[in-house]
Amino acid sequence: MAHLEIAGLRKSHGAVQVIAGVDLAVASGEFFTLLGPSGCGKTTTLRCIAGFIAPNDGDIRVDGASVLNAPPEKRGFGVVFQNYALFPHLTVAENVGYGLKTRRVPWEEARRRVGEALAMVQLFGLKDRLPRELSGGQQQRVALARAIVIRPRLLLLDEPLANLDAKLRHELRWLIRDVQRAQGTTAIYVTHDHAEAMALSDRIAVMRNGQIAQVGTPREIYQRPLERYVASFTGETNTLEARVVAEAGPGRYRVAVAGSELEATGPAGLTPGTVRHLLARPESLSLAPEGAAGVSVRLDAVVYVGAALRCEVVTACKQRVVLQVPVQRAYTPGETLSLAIDPAQAWLMAPGEAA
Amino acid sequence: MKRPLRYLSGAVLALLYAFLLMPLVVVALASFSGGEVLRFPPEGFSFKWYARFFANESFLSALMLSLRLALVSAVTVSVLATMAALFYRRLPYRWREPFRILVIMPLLLPEILTAIGLLFFLYRVGLGSSAFGLQIGHIVVTLPFAFLSVAAALQQIDSSLEEASASLGAGTFETFRRIVWPLIRPGIFTGALFAFIVSFDMFTMSFLLKPIGGNTLPLAVFDYLKYDFDPMAAAAATLSVGFALLVVLLVEKTVGLRRAF
Amino acid sequence: MRSSPWRTALIGAPVLALLFVFLVLPYGEMVVMSFRTPANGAPYGDAWTLANYGRAFGDPFYLGVLLRTLGIGALITSLTLLLSYPIAMHLARVSDRWHVFFYACVVSPLLVGVLVRNFGWMIVVSFQGPLNQVLLALGLINQPLRLLFNLPIVVVALVHVFVPFMVLPITNALRNIDPSLYDASASLGAKGYETFWRVTLPLSVPGVLAGVVLVFVLAISAFVTPVLLGGQNIVMMSSIVIQQLIGVFAWPFGAALAMALSIMTIIAVSLLTLIMRPLMRRTARWS
Ligand SMILES: Nc1ncnc2c1ncn2[C@@H]1O[C@H](COP(=O)(O)OP(=O)(O)OP(=O)(O)O)[C@@H](O)[C@H]1O
Ligand SMILES: [Mg+2]
């Protein structure tokens, strides 16, 4: 249980800036996720925190004290590796007990704590097996138990579920969350799976090219992304070009989209005439017969996906929008419809590239 | 594959393997001969040539010298090779390949050239024809074998294992003792075995650097063969074949032949 | 992993020191020696000269031996490659159950000293050895052949010594080929030999090159085998060098001859690497 601050962190490999100035503050007991595409520097950031590599610049403070001068073995952080990194010549119990041995914890207590940790990750009766005699999911549980048994100040996890199949991934996701809650440990979790990040995290930092693009709760990141990059990285998005016409209240605007006018929310202080990108998540959209309020669109394609119909529509300005509608009504491609957007969920963000 | 073709390729392979093994089998068979001359098929079966070998003063002292050289080489070289392999792993990337090439140089360079260079050098520093000089020569030539073996074992260890150990509170030395050492032990052992056998059989280096009055077993066999051609040399040679088979067996049991070569 | 540079340097120091003093300096000493003048009563004189090289490359006898050695080396290397490739192919795909046996067949000769293996050949081809006995029994000859002390037996014995050195790198290269490439090739309509020619062979080039270089270098510097099996009839460079060093005690000239051998080796190996370069570059992309 500790809080973490990262200030001005920089790391280059040769000429390549892998981390280009990262600032973060993680509260005690928080489950904090670094989310971003492959190669954006998540692992590097985590390894700097763990002490496996030294940053070129910046500071990492835990409970207010810099840890940069401490070697990894003195930092007392639990690390869960993507490839598990279980010691192949040690049994499950010996692997889990390793960190207690290095701390010279008395044998009796160590045995008890290993048992507790294994129970916590729901592994029973396997303590004398070697890692190679375990399934992937079991190995991952051992890795987690090994990291938490030392009651780490920080729990660092680098894509711990990436090597598992979808079902196990779901199961272990909740296990990690439960264990972290039960211990009250501060956790830094690295992933490029946005669903995982949303489900697990108290807060998420979306990274881009070695920098933080946005930090916020899952809800903020999903509904109120500052830019298109963040939106496109956290789920399916439609972006429509929008021009602010007038302010309709605090943080609410009337905007012109593809020849129609509608209402949307946005950050405060947008002046009329500003061009922004309107974020419309598929679930905030609905289709109505031609003539109803909304943007006039032509239906381009309809696909039956089980729970819903997935429709692709095109606006008068040739912008393509994807949405899901209930299966009750039949649609024929080519017909003209009216696209309605829930004003509370329509969000104006800064223009920019998608991920 | 069509059937006749498969028989043909099978026959070719059988011939090739026979070619590989024939001289060794022939030496071994000859050493158990009961007759007085080397002839095939051997006359009868006996251990008498082994008995004569072990009764022969010069062969015996040569055997002792060879064993001593091989043992010292194996021990020294496994320590050096382990340090070298650990060093290699910690070097910055661009220095690794040059260092590796330097260490395996004695394997890439003809033994005879290394021996000649050492001959001159040892003479120059006043160690010519000394037992120490010969031992040095054996260590230099056997080092690459042990290094390759330990480095291969070390390469199998994912660096995240060391990181995991550090994150769990183990310092550099403790990580080495608890994680790295148990995992590379088979590699070190294999390396030591190779060093032993290579040193035991080394000829050219010993030929050029041998101390006055000291003969290694291969040199003794060589001298013997120049004048005599009887099964006693075969008995001496079969010892070497036996060592080799023992090594093959041990290596297979510890790291597996396929990984070691 | 981070670690203090001092500790790292400390680990490397003994090996670097050993190799510098007992490998780098001796080779330097050999170069120096080759420019020394001969002297009476001592291995070498104090003055410097180029005459040793003049004699090594100028005297038709020594030049002849040098060229002959290179020729024999090339012959041995080609034969070794020819015999090794099938073994390597077999070894690369032998089933797990049998691999110990076949690996042992290849590796044990490697671990038995050259001298022992030469001795084995001496027995095989001796008057009352198995080869003559078989030929006599088959009625192909009337009296035992004298098979020792000629070029063929030296070549056969050396090829035997070098086969494992060639087999192992080729096997490793072959084992690194993704087996699905064979299936892919077959699915595209290639017959067995076409797949071999277009996929297997090119992808094994790195292993072949490694083996060829190693065997060539070892072959031209072979010493025991030519002396033991070739006797006075087969004179190769190494025996001449040793003769100068130990027999005649002419160290500077011996050093120059050794240098001549090294120089020719380096030239030959560089040429070979240069020729193989285009092929290597392609396979590097795949491996
Ligand atoms: N040792 C290194 N030398 C050079 N470049 C490196 C090194 N380690 C990482 N990089 C580069 O740094 C960048 C960030 O790497 P990092 O491993 O942090 O990415 P990541 O966000 O974890 O990606 P992934 O999701 O694929 O794991 C990458 O572009 C990578 O190529
Ligand atoms: Mg990563």
PDB file of N, CA, C and O in Angstrom, chain A residues 134-178:
ATOM      1  N   LEU A 134       2.534 -27.647 -15.268  1.00  0.00           N
ATOM      2  CA  LEU A 134       1.309 -26.880 -15.047  1.00  0.00           C
ATOM      3  C   LEU A 134       0.777 -26.346 -16.364  1.00  0.00           C
ATOM      4  O   LEU A 134       1.529 -26.138 -17.308  1.00  0.00           O
ATOM      5  N   SER A 135      -0.542 -26.091 -16.391  1.00  0.00           N
ATOM      6  CA  SER A 135      -1.115 -25.448 -17.565  1.00  0.00           C
ATOM      7  C   SER A 135      -0.800 -23.961 -17.519  1.00  0.00           C
ATOM      8  O   SER A 135      -0.342 -23.442 -16.501  1.00  0.00           O
ATOM      9  N   GLY A 136      -1.061 -23.277 -18.642  1.00  0.00           N
ATOM     10  CA  GLY A 136      -0.769 -21.848 -18.706  1.00  0.00           C
ATOM     11  C   GLY A 136      -1.491 -21.058 -17.626  1.00  0.00           C
ATOM     12  O   GLY A 136      -0.903 -20.211 -16.959  1.00  0.00           O
ATOM     13  N   GLY A 137      -2.764 -21.378 -17.433  1.00  0.00           N
ATOM     14  CA  GLY A 137      -3.541 -20.658 -16.433  1.00  0.00           C
ATOM     15  C   GLY A 137      -3.011 -20.891 -15.027  1.00  0.00           C
ATOM     16  O   GLY A 137      -2.927 -19.965 -14.218  1.00  0.00           O
ATOM     17  N   GLN A 138      -2.611 -22.147 -14.759  1.00  0.00           N
ATOM     18  CA  GLN A 138      -2.058 -22.454 -13.437  1.00  0.00           C
ATOM     19  C   GLN A 138      -0.738 -21.735 -13.222  1.00  0.00           C
ATOM     20  O   GLN A 138      -0.460 -21.219 -12.145  1.00  0.00           O
ATOM     21  N   GLN A 139       0.093 -21.695 -14.285  1.00  0.00           N
ATOM     22  CA  GLN A 139       1.368 -20.993 -14.164  1.00  0.00           C
ATOM     23  C   GLN A 139       1.132 -19.525 -13.826  1.00  0.00           C
ATOM     24  O   GLN A 139       1.829 -18.937 -12.996  1.00  0.00           O
ATOM     25  N   GLN A 140       0.130 -18.942 -14.484  1.00  0.00           N
ATOM     26  CA  GLN A 140      -0.161 -17.541 -14.237  1.00  0.00           C
ATOM     27  C   GLN A 140      -0.589 -17.317 -12.793  1.00  0.00           C
ATOM     28  O   GLN A 140      -0.215 -16.342 -12.162  1.00  0.00           O
ATOM     29  N   ARG A 141      -1.347 -18.265 -12.256  1.00  0.00           N
ATOM     30  CA  ARG A 141      -1.766 -18.140 -10.853  1.00  0.00           C
ATOM     31  C   ARG A 141      -0.556 -18.206  -9.931  1.00  0.00           C
ATOM     32  O   ARG A 141      -0.472 -17.469  -8.946  1.00  0.00           O
ATOM     33  N   VAL A 142       0.378 -19.110 -10.248  1.00  0.00           N
ATOM     34  CA  VAL A 142       1.579 -19.210  -9.420  1.00  0.00           C
ATOM     35  C   VAL A 142       2.355 -17.889  -9.482  1.00  0.00           C
ATOM     36  O   VAL A 142       2.819 -17.372  -8.466  1.00  0.00           O
ATOM     37  N   ALA A 143       2.471 -17.338 -10.678  1.00  0.00           N
ATOM     38  CA  ALA A 143       3.206 -16.087 -10.829  1.00  0.00           C
ATOM     39  C   ALA A 143       2.569 -14.989  -9.984  1.00  0.00           C
ATOM     40  O   ALA A 143       3.250 -14.203  -9.333  1.00  0.00           O
ATOM     41  N   LEU A 144       1.239 -14.966  -9.974  1.00  0.00           N
ATOM     42  CA  LEU A 144       0.533 -13.959  -9.188  1.00  0.00           C
ATOM     43  C   LEU A 144       0.763 -14.191  -7.694  1.00  0.00           C
ATOM     44  O   LEU A 144       1.070 -13.266  -6.947  1.00  0.00           O
ATOM     45  N   ALA A 145       0.661 -15.449  -7.280  1.00  0.00           N
ATOM     46  CA  ALA A 145       0.870 -15.774  -5.868  1.00  0.00           C
ATOM     47  C   ALA A 145       2.280 -15.393  -5.432  1.00  0.00           C
ATOM     48  O   ALA A 145       2.491 -14.846  -4.352  1.00  0.00           O
ATOM     49  N   ARG A 146       3.258 -15.657  -6.310  1.00  0.00           N
ATOM     50  CA  ARG A 146       4.645 -15.354  -5.968  1.00  0.00           C
ATOM     51  C   ARG A 146       4.843 -13.853  -5.773  1.00  0.00           C
ATOM     52  O   ARG A 146       5.624 -13.414  -4.939  1.00  0.00           O
ATOM     53  N   ALA A 147       4.115 -13.053  -6.584  1.00  0.00           N
ATOM     54  CA  ALA A 147       4.285 -11.612  -6.493  1.00  0.00           C
ATOM     55  C   ALA A 147       3.588 -11.031  -5.257  1.00  0.00           C
ATOM     56  O   ALA A 147       4.062 -10.062  -4.676  1.00  0.00           O
ATOM     57  N   ILE A 148       2.452 -11.627  -4.859  1.00  0.00           N
ATOM     58  CA  ILE A 148       1.706 -11.000  -3.750  1.00  0.00           C
ATOM     59  C   ILE A 148       2.141 -11.524  -2.394  1.00  0.00           C
ATOM     60  O   ILE A 148       1.902 -10.876  -1.389  1.00  0.00           O
ATOM     61  N   VAL A 149       2.818 -12.671  -2.359  1.00  0.00           N
ATOM     62  CA  VAL A 149       3.120 -13.273  -1.066  1.00  0.00           C
ATOM     63  C   VAL A 149       4.098 -12.405  -0.278  1.00  0.00           C
ATOM     64  O   VAL A 149       4.144 -12.454   0.947  1.00  0.00           O
ATOM     65  N   ILE A 150       4.867 -11.600  -0.978  1.00  0.00           N
ATOM     66  CA  ILE A 150       5.820 -10.735  -0.269  1.00  0.00           C
ATOM     67  C   ILE A 150       5.152  -9.435   0.200  1.00  0.00           C
ATOM     68  O   ILE A 150       5.821  -8.544   0.697  1.00  0.00           O
ATOM     69  N   ARG A 151       3.832  -9.358   0.063  1.00  0.00           N
ATOM     70  CA  ARG A 151       3.081  -8.154   0.427  1.00  0.00           C
ATOM     71  C   ARG A 151       3.769  -6.918  -0.147  1.00  0.00           C
ATOM     72  O   ARG A 151       4.277  -6.064   0.574  1.00  0.00           O
ATOM     73  N   PRO A 152       3.784  -6.833  -1.473  1.00  0.00           N
ATOM     74  CA  PRO A 152       4.558  -5.775  -2.122  1.00  0.00           C
ATOM     75  C   PRO A 152       3.931  -4.409  -1.901  1.00  0.00           C
ATOM     76  O   PRO A 152       2.728  -4.288  -1.690  1.00  0.00           O
ATOM     77  N   ARG A 153       4.799  -3.404  -1.945  1.00  0.00           N
ATOM     78  CA  ARG A 153       4.301  -2.035  -1.851  1.00  0.00           C
ATOM     79  C   ARG A 153       3.552  -1.674  -3.128  1.00  0.00           C
ATOM     80  O   ARG A 153       2.588  -0.940  -3.107  1.00  0.00           O
ATOM     81  N   LEU A 154       4.061  -2.194  -4.256  1.00  0.00           N
ATOM     82  CA  LEU A 154       3.394  -1.997  -5.539  1.00  0.00           C
ATOM     83  C   LEU A 154       3.327  -3.339  -6.227  1.00  0.00           C
ATOM     84  O   LEU A 154       4.259  -4.131  -6.144  1.00  0.00           O
ATOM     85  N   LEU A 155       2.229  -3.576  -6.910  1.00  0.00           N
ATOM     86  CA  LEU A 155       2.137  -4.784  -7.718  1.00  0.00           C
ATOM     87  C   LEU A 155       2.186  -4.363  -9.181  1.00  0.00           C
ATOM     88  O   LEU A 155       1.367  -3.552  -9.622  1.00  0.00           O
ATOM     89  N   LEU A 156       3.202  -4.852  -9.900  1.00  0.00           N
ATOM     90  CA  LEU A 156       3.380  -4.449 -11.290  1.00  0.00           C
ATOM     91  C   LEU A 156       3.044  -5.634 -12.186  1.00  0.00           C
ATOM     92  O   LEU A 156       3.603  -6.716 -12.023  1.00  0.00           O
ATOM     93  N   LEU A 157       2.147  -5.435 -13.130  1.00  0.00           N
ATOM     94  CA  LEU A 157       1.747  -6.559 -13.994  1.00  0.00           C
ATOM     95  C   LEU A 157       1.871  -6.150 -15.452  1.00  0.00           C
ATOM     96  O   LEU A 157       1.267  -5.163 -15.878  1.00  0.00           O
ATOM     97  N   ASP A 158       2.672  -6.891 -16.210  1.00  0.00           N
ATOM     98  CA  ASP A 158       2.873  -6.569 -17.630  1.00  0.00           C
ATOM     99  C   ASP A 158       2.120  -7.581 -18.495  1.00  0.00           C
ATOM    100  O   ASP A 158       2.575  -8.703 -18.675  1.00  0.00           O
ATOM    101  N   GLU A 159       0.998  -7.178 -19.015  1.00  0.00           N
ATOM    102  CA  GLU A 159       0.168  -8.040 -19.856  1.00  0.00           C
ATOM    103  C   GLU A 159       0.112  -9.470 -19.320  1.00  0.00           C
ATOM    104  O   GLU A 159       0.446 -10.414 -20.027  1.00  0.00           O
ATOM    105  N   PRO A 160      -0.298  -9.643 -18.082  1.00  0.00           N
ATOM    106  CA  PRO A 160      -0.212 -10.980 -17.483  1.00  0.00           C
ATOM    107  C   PRO A 160      -1.143 -11.984 -18.154  1.00  0.00           C
ATOM    108  O   PRO A 160      -0.950 -13.174 -18.005  1.00  0.00           O
ATOM    109  N   LEU A 161      -2.127 -11.512 -18.886  1.00  0.00           N
ATOM    110  CA  LEU A 161      -3.108 -12.441 -19.444  1.00  0.00           C
ATOM    111  C   LEU A 161      -2.936 -12.648 -20.938  1.00  0.00           C
ATOM    112  O   LEU A 161      -3.717 -13.358 -21.569  1.00  0.00           O
ATOM    113  N   ALA A 162      -1.902 -12.017 -21.518  1.00  0.00           N
ATOM    114  CA  ALA A 162      -1.797 -12.010 -22.987  1.00  0.00           C
ATOM    115  C   ALA A 162      -1.600 -13.400 -23.575  1.00  0.00           C
ATOM    116  O   ALA A 162      -1.983 -13.646 -24.714  1.00  0.00           O
ATOM    117  N   ASN A 163      -1.023 -14.321 -22.798  1.00  0.00           N
ATOM    118  CA  ASN A 163      -0.741 -15.634 -23.373  1.00  0.00           C
ATOM    119  C   ASN A 163      -1.845 -16.661 -23.114  1.00  0.00           C
ATOM    120  O   ASN A 163      -1.638 -17.846 -23.309  1.00  0.00           O
ATOM    121  N   LEU A 164      -2.980 -16.207 -22.641  1.00  0.00           N
ATOM    122  CA  LEU A 164      -4.025 -17.163 -22.278  1.00  0.00           C
ATOM    123  C   LEU A 164      -5.189 -17.083 -23.253  1.00  0.00           C
ATOM    124  O   LEU A 164      -5.370 -16.085 -23.951  1.00  0.00           O
ATOM    125  N   ASP A 165      -6.006 -18.131 -23.283  1.00  0.00           N
ATOM    126  CA  ASP A 165      -7.153 -18.089 -24.196  1.00  0.00           C
ATOM    127  C   ASP A 165      -8.275 -17.239 -23.581  1.00  0.00           C
ATOM    128  O   ASP A 165      -8.247 -16.877 -22.406  1.00  0.00           O
ATOM    129  N   ALA A 166      -9.273 -16.923 -24.403  1.00  0.00           N
ATOM    130  CA  ALA A 166     -10.259 -15.905 -24.027  1.00  0.00           C
ATOM    131  C   ALA A 166     -10.973 -16.242 -22.719  1.00  0.00           C
ATOM    132  O   ALA A 166     -11.168 -15.387 -21.868  1.00  0.00           O
ATOM    133  N   LYS A 167     -11.338 -17.512 -22.532  1.00  0.00           N
ATOM    134  CA  LYS A 167     -12.120 -17.883 -21.365  1.00  0.00           C
ATOM    135  C   LYS A 167     -11.308 -17.698 -20.084  1.00  0.00           C
ATOM    136  O   LYS A 167     -11.762 -17.091 -19.120  1.00  0.00           O
ATOM    137  N   LEU A 168     -10.062 -18.214 -20.129  1.00  0.00           N
ATOM    138  CA  LEU A 168      -9.191 -18.084 -18.965  1.00  0.00           C
ATOM    139  C   LEU A 168      -8.901 -16.627 -18.660  1.00  0.00           C
ATOM    140  O   LEU A 168      -8.773 -16.227 -17.507  1.00  0.00           O
ATOM    141  N   ARG A 169      -8.766 -15.858 -19.743  1.00  0.00           N
ATOM    142  CA  ARG A 169      -8.457 -14.457 -19.572  1.00  0.00           C
ATOM    143  C   ARG A 169      -9.534 -13.790 -18.720  1.00  0.00           C
ATOM    144  O   ARG A 169      -9.237 -13.037 -17.814  1.00  0.00           O
ATOM    145  N   HIS A 170     -10.783 -14.120 -19.017  1.00  0.00           N
ATOM    146  CA  HIS A 170     -11.888 -13.550 -18.250  1.00  0.00           C
ATOM    147  C   HIS A 170     -11.825 -13.970 -16.805  1.00  0.00           C
ATOM    148  O   HIS A 170     -11.963 -13.163 -15.893  1.00  0.00           O
ATOM    149  N   GLU A 171     -11.600 -15.273 -16.603  1.00  0.00           N
ATOM    150  CA  GLU A 171     -11.600 -15.814 -15.256  1.00  0.00           C
ATOM    151  C   GLU A 171     -10.515 -15.144 -14.408  1.00  0.00           C
ATOM    152  O   GLU A 171     -10.760 -14.686 -13.306  1.00  0.00           O
ATOM    153  N   LEU A 172      -9.291 -15.099 -14.996  1.00  0.00           N
ATOM    154  CA  LEU A 172      -8.160 -14.603 -14.228  1.00  0.00           C
ATOM    155  C   LEU A 172      -8.223 -13.093 -14.025  1.00  0.00           C
ATOM    156  O   LEU A 172      -7.693 -12.569 -13.053  1.00  0.00           O
ATOM    157  N   ARG A 173      -8.876 -12.423 -14.949  1.00  0.00           N
ATOM    158  CA  ARG A 173      -9.070 -10.986 -14.818  1.00  0.00           C
ATOM    159  C   ARG A 173      -9.690 -10.680 -13.466  1.00  0.00           C
ATOM    160  O   ARG A 173      -9.215  -9.836 -12.712  1.00  0.00           O
ATOM    161  N   TRP A 174     -10.774 -11.413 -13.158  1.00  0.00           N
ATOM    162  CA  TRP A 174     -11.471 -11.141 -11.889  1.00  0.00           C
ATOM    163  C   TRP A 174     -10.644 -11.591 -10.702  1.00  0.00           C
ATOM    164  O   TRP A 174     -10.680 -10.978  -9.641  1.00  0.00           O
ATOM    165  N   LEU A 175      -9.883 -12.660 -10.906  1.00  0.00           N
ATOM    166  CA  LEU A 175      -9.040 -13.128  -9.813  1.00  0.00           C
ATOM    167  C   LEU A 175      -8.021 -12.051  -9.439  1.00  0.00           C
ATOM    168  O   LEU A 175      -7.818 -11.748  -8.252  1.00  0.00           O
ATOM    169  N   ILE A 176      -7.386 -11.474 -10.440  1.00  0.00           N
ATOM    170  CA  ILE A 176      -6.383 -10.436 -10.190  1.00  0.00           C
ATOM    171  C   ILE A 176      -7.027  -9.285  -9.422  1.00  0.00           C
ATOM    172  O   ILE A 176      -6.502  -8.787  -8.429  1.00  0.00           O
ATOM    173  N   ARG A 177      -8.207  -8.892  -9.894  1.00  0.00           N
ATOM    174  CA  ARG A 177      -8.898  -7.778  -9.264  1.00  0.00           C
ATOM    175  C   ARG A 177      -9.226  -8.111  -7.796  1.00  0.00           C
ATOM    176  O   ARG A 177      -8.996  -7.303  -6.899  1.00  0.00           O
ATOM    177  N   ASP A 178      -9.727  -9.319  -7.563  1.00  0.00           N
ATOM    178  CA  ASP A 178     -10.102  -9.707  -6.196  1.00  0.00           C
ATOM    179  C   ASP A 178      -8.893  -9.717  -5.277  1.00  0.00           C
ATOM    180  O   ASP A 178      -8.962  -9.239  -4.146  1.00  0.00           O
TER     181      ASP A 178
END
